[in-house]
């Protein structure tokens, strides 16, 4: 079992930056692939970024590529999402997710943190 708690959301002007954090419980954090998703009002949840357990691979949605960076610190059981050059269309609730290496679906989810970008 993994419990995930996001933090770092808030209100920021367009062009600004935020760093989201996701703290995970459990002693096997390093064996999970981690991801960030977001959901804007009236829209479906969408993939933002992911990082493998070994930190060897990262993946990004085209809409955030070059602006967002996902990273993890396995010693701190934490995954981060550095968001730069924020746009109003980045406004959404951001969710952290985890899945085991062999899983096809994201098994664990956090409660979400709100990011609002004003124009």
C-alpha positions as a LaTeX table, in Angstrom:
\begin{tabular}{lrrr}
\hline
Residue & $x$ (\AA) & $y$ (\AA) & $z$ (\AA) \\
\hline
Unk1 & 0.00 & 0.00 & 0.00 \\
Unk2 & 1.13 & 3.50 & $-0.81$ \\
Unk3 & $-0.43$ & 6.71 & 0.47 \\
Unk4 & 0.23 & 9.90 & $-1.46$ \\
Unk5 & $-0.09$ & 13.49 & $-0.25$ \\
Unk6 & 0.38 & 16.39 & $-2.64$ \\
Unk7 & 1.35 & 19.94 & $-1.70$ \\
Unk8 & 2.63 & 23.11 & $-3.31$ \\
Unk9 & $-0.38$ & 24.23 & $-5.29$ \\
Unk10 & $-1.60$ & 27.80 & $-5.28$ \\
Unk11 & $-2.39$ & 30.91 & $-7.27$ \\
Unk12 & 0.26 & 32.25 & $-9.64$ \\
Unk13 & 0.35 & 34.73 & $-12.50$ \\
Unk14 & 0.90 & 33.59 & $-16.05$ \\
Unk15 & 4.60 & 33.11 & $-16.69$ \\
Unk16 & 5.27 & 32.21 & $-13.09$ \\
Unk17 & 6.46 & 28.98 & $-11.52$ \\
Unk18 & 5.33 & 26.49 & $-8.92$ \\
Unk19 & 6.80 & 23.28 & $-7.57$ \\
Unk20 & 4.46 & 20.52 & $-6.54$ \\
Unk21 & 5.54 & 17.82 & $-4.14$ \\
Unk22 & 4.07 & 14.40 & $-3.50$ \\
Unk23 & 5.08 & 12.64 & $-0.32$ \\
Unk24 & 4.61 & 8.89 & $-0.30$ \\
Unk25 & 4.31 & 6.52 & 2.61 \\
Unk26 & 5.72 & 3.04 & 2.56 \\
Unk27 & 9.16 & 1.55 & 2.47 \\
Unk28 & 8.97 & 0.46 & $-1.15$ \\
Unk29 & 8.55 & 3.88 & $-2.77$ \\
Unk30 & 11.61 & 3.34 & $-4.89$ \\
Unk31 & 9.96 & 0.39 & $-6.63$ \\
Unk32 & 7.03 & 2.43 & $-7.94$ \\
Unk33 & 6.73 & 4.40 & $-11.11$ \\
Unk34 & 5.29 & 7.82 & $-10.30$ \\
Unk35 & 3.16 & 10.20 & $-12.28$ \\
Unk36 & 1.34 & 13.51 & $-12.26$ \\
Unk37 & $-2.10$ & 14.02 & $-13.73$ \\
Unk38 & $-4.42$ & 17.01 & $-13.81$ \\
Unk39 & $-8.11$ & 17.68 & $-14.18$ \\
Unk40 & $-9.64$ & 21.01 & $-15.08$ \\
Unk41 & $-13.31$ & 21.77 & $-14.36$ \\
Unk42 & $-15.56$ & 20.09 & $-16.89$ \\
Unk43 & $-12.70$ & 18.15 & $-18.44$ \\
Unk44 & $-11.38$ & 14.64 & $-18.13$ \\
Unk45 & $-8.29$ & 13.88 & $-16.13$ \\
Unk46 & $-5.19$ & 13.98 & $-18.30$ \\
Unk47 & $-1.64$ & 12.73 & $-18.06$ \\
Unk48 & 1.02 & 15.34 & $-17.33$ \\
Unk49 & 4.29 & 13.57 & $-16.58$ \\
Unk50 & 5.77 & 10.32 & $-15.29$ \\
Unk51 & 9.08 & 9.02 & $-14.02$ \\
Unk52 & 10.24 & 5.44 & $-13.71$ \\
Unk53 & 11.32 & 3.85 & $-10.46$ \\
Unk54 & 14.95 & 3.94 & $-11.46$ \\
Unk55 & 14.78 & 7.60 & $-12.53$ \\
Unk56 & 16.11 & 6.47 & $-15.87$ \\
Unk57 & 13.12 & 7.58 & $-17.92$ \\
Unk58 & 10.75 & 10.52 & $-17.86$ \\
Unk59 & 7.67 & 11.15 & $-19.96$ \\
Unk60 & 5.69 & 14.32 & $-20.61$ \\
Unk61 & 2.48 & 15.39 & $-22.26$ \\
Unk62 & 3.17 & 17.52 & $-25.31$ \\
Unk63 & 1.34 & 20.42 & $-23.69$ \\
Unk64 & 3.90 & 20.68 & $-20.87$ \\
Unk65 & 7.08 & 19.48 & $-22.56$ \\
Unk66 & 9.87 & 21.99 & $-22.10$ \\
Unk67 & 8.06 & 23.79 & $-19.27$ \\
Unk68 & 7.50 & 21.10 & $-16.62$ \\
Unk69 & 10.09 & 18.80 & $-15.07$ \\
Unk70 & 9.33 & 15.69 & $-13.03$ \\
Unk71 & 11.88 & 14.38 & $-10.56$ \\
Unk72 & 12.03 & 12.15 & $-7.53$ \\
Unk73 & 14.08 & 11.70 & $-4.40$ \\
Unk74 & 13.78 & 8.08 & $-3.33$ \\
Unk75 & 15.59 & 8.79 & $-0.06$ \\
Unk76 & 12.82 & 11.25 & 0.83 \\
Unk77 & 9.96 & 9.22 & $-0.68$ \\
Unk78 & 8.99 & 12.28 & $-2.67$ \\
Unk79 & 8.26 & 13.10 & $-6.28$ \\
Unk80 & 8.26 & 16.65 & $-7.60$ \\
Unk81 & 6.78 & 18.55 & $-10.49$ \\
Unk82 & 8.56 & 21.78 & $-11.31$ \\
Unk83 & 6.26 & 23.94 & $-13.39$ \\
Unk84 & 7.69 & 26.95 & $-15.23$ \\
Unk85 & 6.21 & 29.40 & $-17.71$ \\
Unk86 & 2.75 & 28.62 & $-16.43$ \\
Unk87 & $-0.25$ & 29.41 & $-18.60$ \\
Unk88 & $-3.90$ & 29.94 & $-17.68$ \\
Unk89 & $-4.69$ & 26.64 & $-19.41$ \\
Unk90 & $-2.52$ & 24.87 & $-16.81$ \\
Unk91 & $-5.18$ & 25.68 & $-14.21$ \\
Unk92 & $-6.40$ & 22.38 & $-12.77$ \\
Unk93 & $-6.34$ & 20.08 & $-9.80$ \\
Unk94 & $-3.07$ & 18.17 & $-9.94$ \\
Unk95 & $-2.88$ & 14.59 & $-8.74$ \\
Unk96 & 0.05 & 12.39 & $-7.90$ \\
Unk97 & $-0.20$ & 8.70 & $-8.79$ \\
Unk98 & 1.84 & 5.56 & $-8.30$ \\
Unk99 & 1.95 & 2.16 & $-9.90$ \\
Unk100 & 4.11 & $-0.89$ & $-9.52$ \\
Unk101 & 6.58 & $-1.73$ & $-12.22$ \\
Unk102 & 4.40 & $-4.53$ & $-13.60$ \\
Unk103 & 1.05 & $-2.77$ & $-13.31$ \\
Unk104 & $-0.83$ & $-1.53$ & $-16.35$ \\
Unk105 & $-2.88$ & 0.97 & $-14.40$ \\
Unk106 & $-2.14$ & 3.62 & $-11.82$ \\
Unk107 & $-3.02$ & 1.95 & $-8.56$ \\
Unk108 & $-2.67$ & 4.74 & $-6.00$ \\
Unk109 & $-3.76$ & 8.35 & $-6.07$ \\
Unk110 & $-3.36$ & 11.41 & $-3.90$ \\
Unk111 & $-6.13$ & 13.81 & $-2.96$ \\
Unk112 & $-4.95$ & 16.51 & $-5.34$ \\
Unk113 & $-3.67$ & 20.06 & $-5.06$ \\
Unk114 & $-5.17$ & 23.05 & $-6.88$ \\
Unk115 & $-3.12$ & 25.13 & $-9.28$ \\
Unk116 & $-4.65$ & 28.35 & $-10.56$ \\
Unk117 & $-2.87$ & 30.49 & $-13.14$ \\
Unk118 & $-4.22$ & 33.98 & $-13.64$ \\
Unk119 & $-3.84$ & 35.88 & $-16.91$ \\
\hline
\end{tabular}
